GROMACS .gro file of C-alpha atoms in nm:
model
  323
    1UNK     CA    1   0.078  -7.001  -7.096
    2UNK     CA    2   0.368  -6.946  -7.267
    3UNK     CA    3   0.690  -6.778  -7.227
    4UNK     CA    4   0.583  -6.429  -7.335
    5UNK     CA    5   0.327  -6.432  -7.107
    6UNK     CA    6   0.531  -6.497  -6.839
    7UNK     CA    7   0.808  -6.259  -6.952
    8UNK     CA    8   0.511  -5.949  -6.953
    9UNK     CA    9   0.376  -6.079  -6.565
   10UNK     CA   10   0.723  -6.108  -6.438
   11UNK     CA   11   0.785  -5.691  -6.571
   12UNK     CA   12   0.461  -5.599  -6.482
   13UNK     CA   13   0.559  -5.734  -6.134
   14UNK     CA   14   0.888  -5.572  -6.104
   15UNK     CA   15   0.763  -5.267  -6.209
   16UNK     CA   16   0.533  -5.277  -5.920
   17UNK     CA   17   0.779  -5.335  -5.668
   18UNK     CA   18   0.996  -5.043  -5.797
   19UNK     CA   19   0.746  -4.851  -5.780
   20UNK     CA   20   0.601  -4.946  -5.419
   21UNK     CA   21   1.022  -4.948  -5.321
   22UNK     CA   22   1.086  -4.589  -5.479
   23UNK     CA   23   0.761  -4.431  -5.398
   24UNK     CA   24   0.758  -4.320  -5.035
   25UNK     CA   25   0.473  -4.130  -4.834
   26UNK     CA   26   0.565  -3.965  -4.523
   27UNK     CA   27   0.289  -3.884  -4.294
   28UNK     CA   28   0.225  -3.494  -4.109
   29UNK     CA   29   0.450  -3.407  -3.822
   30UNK     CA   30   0.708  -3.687  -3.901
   31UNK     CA   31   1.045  -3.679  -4.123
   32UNK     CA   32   1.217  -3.983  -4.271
   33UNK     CA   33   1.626  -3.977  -4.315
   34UNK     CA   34   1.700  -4.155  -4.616
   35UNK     CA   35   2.050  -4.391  -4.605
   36UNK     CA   36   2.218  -4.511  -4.961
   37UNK     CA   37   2.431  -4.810  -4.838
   38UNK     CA   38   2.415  -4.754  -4.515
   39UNK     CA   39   2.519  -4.376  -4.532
   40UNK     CA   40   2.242  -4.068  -4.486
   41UNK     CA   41   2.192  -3.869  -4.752
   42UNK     CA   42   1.891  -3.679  -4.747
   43UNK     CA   43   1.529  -3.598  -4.516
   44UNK     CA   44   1.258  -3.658  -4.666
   45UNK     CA   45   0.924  -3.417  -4.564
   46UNK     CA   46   0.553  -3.489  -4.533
   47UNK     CA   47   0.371  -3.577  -4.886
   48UNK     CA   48   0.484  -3.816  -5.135
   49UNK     CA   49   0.834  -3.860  -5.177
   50UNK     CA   50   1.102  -4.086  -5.458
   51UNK     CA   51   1.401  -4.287  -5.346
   52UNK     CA   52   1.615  -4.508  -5.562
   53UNK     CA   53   1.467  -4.856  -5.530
   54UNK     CA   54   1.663  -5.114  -5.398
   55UNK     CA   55   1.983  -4.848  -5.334
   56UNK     CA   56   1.873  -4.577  -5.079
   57UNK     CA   57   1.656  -4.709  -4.753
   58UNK     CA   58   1.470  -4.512  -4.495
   59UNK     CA   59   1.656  -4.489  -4.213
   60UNK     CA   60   1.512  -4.327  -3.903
   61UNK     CA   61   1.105  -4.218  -3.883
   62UNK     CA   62   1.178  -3.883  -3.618
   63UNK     CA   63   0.888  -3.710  -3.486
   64UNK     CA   64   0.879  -3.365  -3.504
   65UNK     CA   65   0.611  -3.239  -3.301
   66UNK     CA   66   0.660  -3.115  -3.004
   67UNK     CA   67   0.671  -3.363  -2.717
   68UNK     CA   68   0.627  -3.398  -2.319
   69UNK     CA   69   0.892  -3.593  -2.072
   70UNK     CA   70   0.788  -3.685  -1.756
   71UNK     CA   71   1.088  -3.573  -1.503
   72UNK     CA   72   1.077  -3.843  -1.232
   73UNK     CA   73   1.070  -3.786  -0.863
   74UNK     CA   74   1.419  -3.724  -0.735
   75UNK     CA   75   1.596  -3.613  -0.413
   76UNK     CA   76   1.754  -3.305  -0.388
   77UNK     CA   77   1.981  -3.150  -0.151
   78UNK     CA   78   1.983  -2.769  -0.110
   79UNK     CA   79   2.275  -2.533  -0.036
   80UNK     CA   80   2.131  -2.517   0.356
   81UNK     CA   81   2.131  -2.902   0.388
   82UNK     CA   82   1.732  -2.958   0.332
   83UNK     CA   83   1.656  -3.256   0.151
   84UNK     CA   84   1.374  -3.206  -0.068
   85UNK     CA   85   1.186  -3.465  -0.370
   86UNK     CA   86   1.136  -3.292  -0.691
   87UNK     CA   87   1.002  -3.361  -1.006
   88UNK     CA   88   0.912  -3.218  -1.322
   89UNK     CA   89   0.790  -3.210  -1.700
   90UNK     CA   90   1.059  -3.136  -2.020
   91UNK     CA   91   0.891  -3.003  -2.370
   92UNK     CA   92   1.117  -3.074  -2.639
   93UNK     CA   93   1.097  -3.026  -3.020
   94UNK     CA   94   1.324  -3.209  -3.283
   95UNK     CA   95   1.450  -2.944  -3.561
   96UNK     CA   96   1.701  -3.126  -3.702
   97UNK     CA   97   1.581  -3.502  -3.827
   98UNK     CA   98   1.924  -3.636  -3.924
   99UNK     CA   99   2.113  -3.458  -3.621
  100UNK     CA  100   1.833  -3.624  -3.382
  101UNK     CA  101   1.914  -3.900  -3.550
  102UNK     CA  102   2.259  -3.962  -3.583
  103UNK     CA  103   2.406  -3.734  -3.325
  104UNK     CA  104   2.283  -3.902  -3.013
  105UNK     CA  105   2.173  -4.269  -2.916
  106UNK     CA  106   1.883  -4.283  -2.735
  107UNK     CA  107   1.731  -3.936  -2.769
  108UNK     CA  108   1.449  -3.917  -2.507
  109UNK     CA  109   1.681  -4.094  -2.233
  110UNK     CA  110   1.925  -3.841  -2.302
  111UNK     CA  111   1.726  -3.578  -2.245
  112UNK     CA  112   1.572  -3.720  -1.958
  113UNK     CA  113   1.910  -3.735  -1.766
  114UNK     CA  114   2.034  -3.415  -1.872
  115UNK     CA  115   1.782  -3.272  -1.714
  116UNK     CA  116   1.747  -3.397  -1.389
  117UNK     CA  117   2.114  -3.381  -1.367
  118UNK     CA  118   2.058  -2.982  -1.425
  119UNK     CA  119   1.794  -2.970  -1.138
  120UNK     CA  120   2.021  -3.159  -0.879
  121UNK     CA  121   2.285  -2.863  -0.970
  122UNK     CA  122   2.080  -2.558  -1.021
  123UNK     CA  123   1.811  -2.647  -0.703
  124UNK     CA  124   2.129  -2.766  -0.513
  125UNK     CA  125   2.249  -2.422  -0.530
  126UNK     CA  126   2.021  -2.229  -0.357
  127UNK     CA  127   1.854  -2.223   0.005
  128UNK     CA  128   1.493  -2.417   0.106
  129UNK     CA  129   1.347  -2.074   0.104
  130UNK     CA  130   1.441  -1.956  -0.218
  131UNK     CA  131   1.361  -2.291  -0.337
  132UNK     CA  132   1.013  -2.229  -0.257
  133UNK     CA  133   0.989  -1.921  -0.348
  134UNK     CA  134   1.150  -1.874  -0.686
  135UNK     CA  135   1.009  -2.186  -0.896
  136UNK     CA  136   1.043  -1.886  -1.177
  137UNK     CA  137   1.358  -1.820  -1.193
  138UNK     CA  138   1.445  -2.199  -1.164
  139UNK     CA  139   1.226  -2.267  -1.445
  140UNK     CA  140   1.418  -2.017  -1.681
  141UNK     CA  141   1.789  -2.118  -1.524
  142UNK     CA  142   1.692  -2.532  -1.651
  143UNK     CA  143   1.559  -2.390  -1.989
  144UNK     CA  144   1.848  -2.208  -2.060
  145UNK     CA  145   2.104  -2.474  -1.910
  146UNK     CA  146   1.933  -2.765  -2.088
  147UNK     CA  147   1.839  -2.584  -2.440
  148UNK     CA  148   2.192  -2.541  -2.466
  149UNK     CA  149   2.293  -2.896  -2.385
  150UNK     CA  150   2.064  -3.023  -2.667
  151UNK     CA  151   2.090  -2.739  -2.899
  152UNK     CA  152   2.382  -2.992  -3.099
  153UNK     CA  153   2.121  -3.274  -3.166
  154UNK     CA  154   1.933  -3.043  -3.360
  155UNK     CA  155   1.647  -3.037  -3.063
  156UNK     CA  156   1.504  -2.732  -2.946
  157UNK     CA  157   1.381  -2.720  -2.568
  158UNK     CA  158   1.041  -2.521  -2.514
  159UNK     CA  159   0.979  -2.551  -2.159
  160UNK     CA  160   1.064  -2.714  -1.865
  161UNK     CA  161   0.866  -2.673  -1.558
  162UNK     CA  162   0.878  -2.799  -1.167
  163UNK     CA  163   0.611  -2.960  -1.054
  164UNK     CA  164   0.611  -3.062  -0.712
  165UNK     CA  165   0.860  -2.936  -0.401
  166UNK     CA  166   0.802  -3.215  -0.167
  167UNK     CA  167   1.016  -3.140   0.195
  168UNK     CA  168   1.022  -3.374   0.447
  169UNK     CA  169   0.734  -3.374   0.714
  170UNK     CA  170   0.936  -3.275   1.006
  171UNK     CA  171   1.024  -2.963   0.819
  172UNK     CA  172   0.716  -2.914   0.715
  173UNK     CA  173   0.613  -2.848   1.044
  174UNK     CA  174   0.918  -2.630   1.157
  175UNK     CA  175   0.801  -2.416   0.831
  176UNK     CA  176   0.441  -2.381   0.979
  177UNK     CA  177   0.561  -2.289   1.342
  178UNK     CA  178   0.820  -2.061   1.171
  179UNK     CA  179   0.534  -1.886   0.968
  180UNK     CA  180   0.312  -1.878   1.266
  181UNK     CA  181   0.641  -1.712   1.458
  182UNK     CA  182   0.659  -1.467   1.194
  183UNK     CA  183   0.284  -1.354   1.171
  184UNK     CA  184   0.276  -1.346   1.594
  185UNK     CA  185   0.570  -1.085   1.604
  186UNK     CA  186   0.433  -0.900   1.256
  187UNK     CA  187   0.073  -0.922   1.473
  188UNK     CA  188   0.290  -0.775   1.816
  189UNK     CA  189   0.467  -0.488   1.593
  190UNK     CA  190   0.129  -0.397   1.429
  191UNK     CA  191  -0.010  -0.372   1.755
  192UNK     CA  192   0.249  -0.172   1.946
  193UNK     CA  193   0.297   0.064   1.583
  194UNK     CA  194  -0.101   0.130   1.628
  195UNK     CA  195  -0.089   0.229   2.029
  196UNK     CA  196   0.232   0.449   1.996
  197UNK     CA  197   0.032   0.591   1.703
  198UNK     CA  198  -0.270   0.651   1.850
  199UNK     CA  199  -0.044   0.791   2.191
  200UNK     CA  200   0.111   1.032   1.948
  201UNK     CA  201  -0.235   1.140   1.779
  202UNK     CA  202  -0.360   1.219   2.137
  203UNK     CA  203  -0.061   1.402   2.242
  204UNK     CA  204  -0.120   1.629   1.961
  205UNK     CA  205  -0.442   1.676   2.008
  206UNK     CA  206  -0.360   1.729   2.427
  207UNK     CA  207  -0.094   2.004   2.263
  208UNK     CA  208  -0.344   2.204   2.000
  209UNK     CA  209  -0.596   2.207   2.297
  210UNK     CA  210  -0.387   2.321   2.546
  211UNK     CA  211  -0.229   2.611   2.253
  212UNK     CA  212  -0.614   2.681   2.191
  213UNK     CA  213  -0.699   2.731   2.569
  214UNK     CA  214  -0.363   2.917   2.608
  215UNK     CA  215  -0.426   3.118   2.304
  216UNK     CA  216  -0.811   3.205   2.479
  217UNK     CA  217  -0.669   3.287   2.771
  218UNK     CA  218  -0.429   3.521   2.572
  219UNK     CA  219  -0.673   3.721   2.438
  220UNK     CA  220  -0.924   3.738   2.757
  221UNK     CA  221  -0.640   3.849   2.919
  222UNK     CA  222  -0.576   4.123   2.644
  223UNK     CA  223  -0.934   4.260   2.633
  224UNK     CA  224  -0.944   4.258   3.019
  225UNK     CA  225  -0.591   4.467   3.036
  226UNK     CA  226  -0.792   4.687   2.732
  227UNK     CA  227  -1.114   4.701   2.926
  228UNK     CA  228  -0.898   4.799   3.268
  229UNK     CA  229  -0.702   5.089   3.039
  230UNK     CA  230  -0.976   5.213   2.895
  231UNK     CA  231  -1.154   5.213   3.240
  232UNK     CA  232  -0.826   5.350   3.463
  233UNK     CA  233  -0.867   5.648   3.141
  234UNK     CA  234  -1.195   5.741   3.180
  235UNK     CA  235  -1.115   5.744   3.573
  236UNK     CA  236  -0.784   5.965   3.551
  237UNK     CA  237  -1.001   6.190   3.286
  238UNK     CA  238  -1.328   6.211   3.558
  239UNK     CA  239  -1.042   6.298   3.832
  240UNK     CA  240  -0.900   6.541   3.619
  241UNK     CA  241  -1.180   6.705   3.568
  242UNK     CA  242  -1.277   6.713   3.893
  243UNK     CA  243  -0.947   6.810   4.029
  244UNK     CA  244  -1.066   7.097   3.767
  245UNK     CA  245  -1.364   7.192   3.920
  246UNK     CA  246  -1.197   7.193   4.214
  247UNK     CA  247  -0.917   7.419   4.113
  248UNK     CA  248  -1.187   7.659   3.985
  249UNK     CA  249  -1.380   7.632   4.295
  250UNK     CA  250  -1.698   7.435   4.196
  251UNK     CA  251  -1.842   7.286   4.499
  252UNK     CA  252  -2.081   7.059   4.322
  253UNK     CA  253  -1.871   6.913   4.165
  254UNK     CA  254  -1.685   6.781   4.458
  255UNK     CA  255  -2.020   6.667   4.605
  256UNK     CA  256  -2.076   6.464   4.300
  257UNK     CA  257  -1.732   6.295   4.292
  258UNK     CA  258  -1.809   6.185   4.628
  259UNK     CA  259  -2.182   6.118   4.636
  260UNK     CA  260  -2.091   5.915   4.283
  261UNK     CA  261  -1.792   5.693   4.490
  262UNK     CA  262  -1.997   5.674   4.785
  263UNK     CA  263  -2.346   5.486   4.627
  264UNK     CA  264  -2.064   5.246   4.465
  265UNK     CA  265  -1.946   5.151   4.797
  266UNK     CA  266  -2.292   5.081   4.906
  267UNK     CA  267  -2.369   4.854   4.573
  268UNK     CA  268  -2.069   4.700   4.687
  269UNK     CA  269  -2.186   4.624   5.017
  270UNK     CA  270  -2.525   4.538   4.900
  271UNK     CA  271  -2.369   4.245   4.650
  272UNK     CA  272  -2.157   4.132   4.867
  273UNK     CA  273  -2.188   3.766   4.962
  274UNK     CA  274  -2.131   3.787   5.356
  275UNK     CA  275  -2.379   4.060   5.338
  276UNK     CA  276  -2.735   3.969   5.448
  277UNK     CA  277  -2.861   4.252   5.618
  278UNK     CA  278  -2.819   4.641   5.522
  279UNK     CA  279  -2.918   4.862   5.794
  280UNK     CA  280  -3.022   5.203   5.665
  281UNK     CA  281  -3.001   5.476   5.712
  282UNK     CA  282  -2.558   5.492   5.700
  283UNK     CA  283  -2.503   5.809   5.757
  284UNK     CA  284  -2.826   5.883   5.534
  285UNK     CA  285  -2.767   6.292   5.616
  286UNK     CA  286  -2.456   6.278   5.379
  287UNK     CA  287  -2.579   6.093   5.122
  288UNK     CA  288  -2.912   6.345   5.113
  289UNK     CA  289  -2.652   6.583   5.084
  290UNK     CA  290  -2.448   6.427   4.813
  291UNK     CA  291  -2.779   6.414   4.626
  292UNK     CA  292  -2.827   6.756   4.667
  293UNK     CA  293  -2.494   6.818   4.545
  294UNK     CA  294  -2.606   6.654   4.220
  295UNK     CA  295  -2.901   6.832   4.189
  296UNK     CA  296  -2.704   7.160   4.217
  297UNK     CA  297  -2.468   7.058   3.905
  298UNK     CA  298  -2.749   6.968   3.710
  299UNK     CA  299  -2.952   7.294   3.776
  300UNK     CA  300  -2.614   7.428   3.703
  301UNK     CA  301  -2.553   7.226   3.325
  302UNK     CA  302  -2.963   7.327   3.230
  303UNK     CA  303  -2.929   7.666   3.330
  304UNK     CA  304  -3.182   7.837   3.585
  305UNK     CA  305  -3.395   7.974   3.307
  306UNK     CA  306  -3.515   7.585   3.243
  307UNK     CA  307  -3.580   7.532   3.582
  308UNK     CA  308  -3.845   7.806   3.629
  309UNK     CA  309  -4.004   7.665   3.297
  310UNK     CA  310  -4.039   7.354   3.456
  311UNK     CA  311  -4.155   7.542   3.793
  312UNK     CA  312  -4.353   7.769   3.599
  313UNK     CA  313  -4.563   7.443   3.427
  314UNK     CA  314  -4.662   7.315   3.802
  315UNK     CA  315  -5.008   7.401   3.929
  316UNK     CA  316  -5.006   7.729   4.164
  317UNK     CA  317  -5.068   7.671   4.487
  318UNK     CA  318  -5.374   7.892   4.643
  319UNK     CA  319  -5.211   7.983   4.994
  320UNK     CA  320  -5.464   7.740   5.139
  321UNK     CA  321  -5.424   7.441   5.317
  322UNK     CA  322  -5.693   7.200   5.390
  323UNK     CA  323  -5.792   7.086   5.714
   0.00000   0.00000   0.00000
């Protein structure tokens, strides 16, 4: 072989180096920084990329999909004095390549401690109760807190989220006979709210019966008094007209204002309870009498020509009288 050949095999050679040295794939998801002497000058994207051979170098390989960082258990002390262990999870993204790279050492440490410094001083300044209850709001207060922190090393943080609230045992079970405290006395006041409830609801219904019955009795009342006027009328009119008969002499009608009082009194007699025995006659002459008083008014009111009709209609008697 001479020296031609070996001229042509040594180019071909170089060639292929510069090529494999300028010629630069970066894989999807990643980004390459790209240092000339040392100094960053440019990112390089997913696909195929040039650099100057043998002058500019890759520099850092940064990962740019989104990524997860365990938050180790730590200990926590709250604003009331409760020690608690807490951990958690951190989602980051890196945005910026060459500010992820060159802004901060050490990028996932960093972040690590940033933010479990940030949940010592955000958990540390609230109560055990709210700590509990408001893993929410302490979620957004570390996003916010810690986004900002990182926001300069061109990382963006998605999400951070508490995991696990771990208080100590003895606590634990001051909590549980605190709770069971609280659901006796909500149990007592539920009770006690239902009986003065139901006490009212029966009082009511103790008034509205006692306004019904009062409100019955109101109106018996009323129709009695009615029935008693309109009975004391028709009594003053029958005396009036009485007292008229009597003024215009009318002897019948006397005897039928007092045969008419005088049968009531015996009804009365006759119904009363006491009364088990009615003797007649009592004084039976009078009350013959009294009828016959009636019988005179009412041959006076049909006149004496309606009598002798009725007379007149009887069978007429011979004279004779058998033996």
């Amino acid at each position: 072989m001479d020296g031609f050949s070996i001229a042509i095999i040594a180019a071909v050679v170089l060639i292929i180096l510069v090529l494999v040295a300028g010629v630069k794939t970066v894989p999807q998801g990643y980004n390459y920084t790209v240092e000339r002497f040392g100094r960053y000058t440019r990112t390089l994207t997913p696909g195929l990329n040039i650099i100057v051979p043998f002058v500019d170098a890759i520099g850092r390989k940064m990962n740019m999909m989104e990524r997860v960082l365990d938050v180790p258990s730590q200990e926590v002390i709250t604003r009331d004095n409760a020690t608690v262990k807490v951990n958690g999870v951190n989602f980051f993204q890196v945005m910026d390549a060459a500010a992820a790279s060159y802004e901060v050492n050490q990028l996932e440490v960093a972040i690590l401690n940033l933010t479990m410094t940030n949940i010592r001083t955000v958990m540390g300044s609230m109560d055990l109760d709210e700590l509990l209850s408001n893993r929410d709001e302490i979620n957004a207060r570390l996003l916010h807190v810690v986004d900002q922190a990182v926001s300069p090393w061109g990382v963006k943080t998605t999400r951070i989220e508490i995991k696990d609230i771990d208080p100590p045992a003895d606590l634990v079970e001051s909590m549980g006979r605190q709770m069971k405290a609280e659901r006796e006395k909500r149990a007592t006041i539920l009770e006690s709210e239902g009986r003065r409830q139901s006490a009212i609801l029966e009082a009511e219904g103790e008034k509205q019966s006692q306004v019904l019955e009062a409100e019955g009795r109101k109106e018996a009342a009323f129709r009695d008094a009615e029935a008693r006027e309109r009975a004391a009328e028709a009594e003053a009119k029958a005396t009036q007209m009485v007292s008229e008969a009597i003024a215009a002499g009318d002897v019948q009608a006397v005897n039928y204002f007092v045969a008419n009082n005088y049968i009531k009194a015996l009804e009365g007699i006759a119904k009363s309870p006491n009364q088990k025995v009615l003797m007649m006659p009592l004084e039976a002459a009078n009350l013959i009498g009294a009828i016959g008083g009636v019988a005179e008014i009412a041959k006076e009111a049909f006149g004496e020509g309606s009598s002798q009709r009725r007379t007149s209609g009887r069978v007429p008697d011979s004279g004779k009288k058998e033996g």
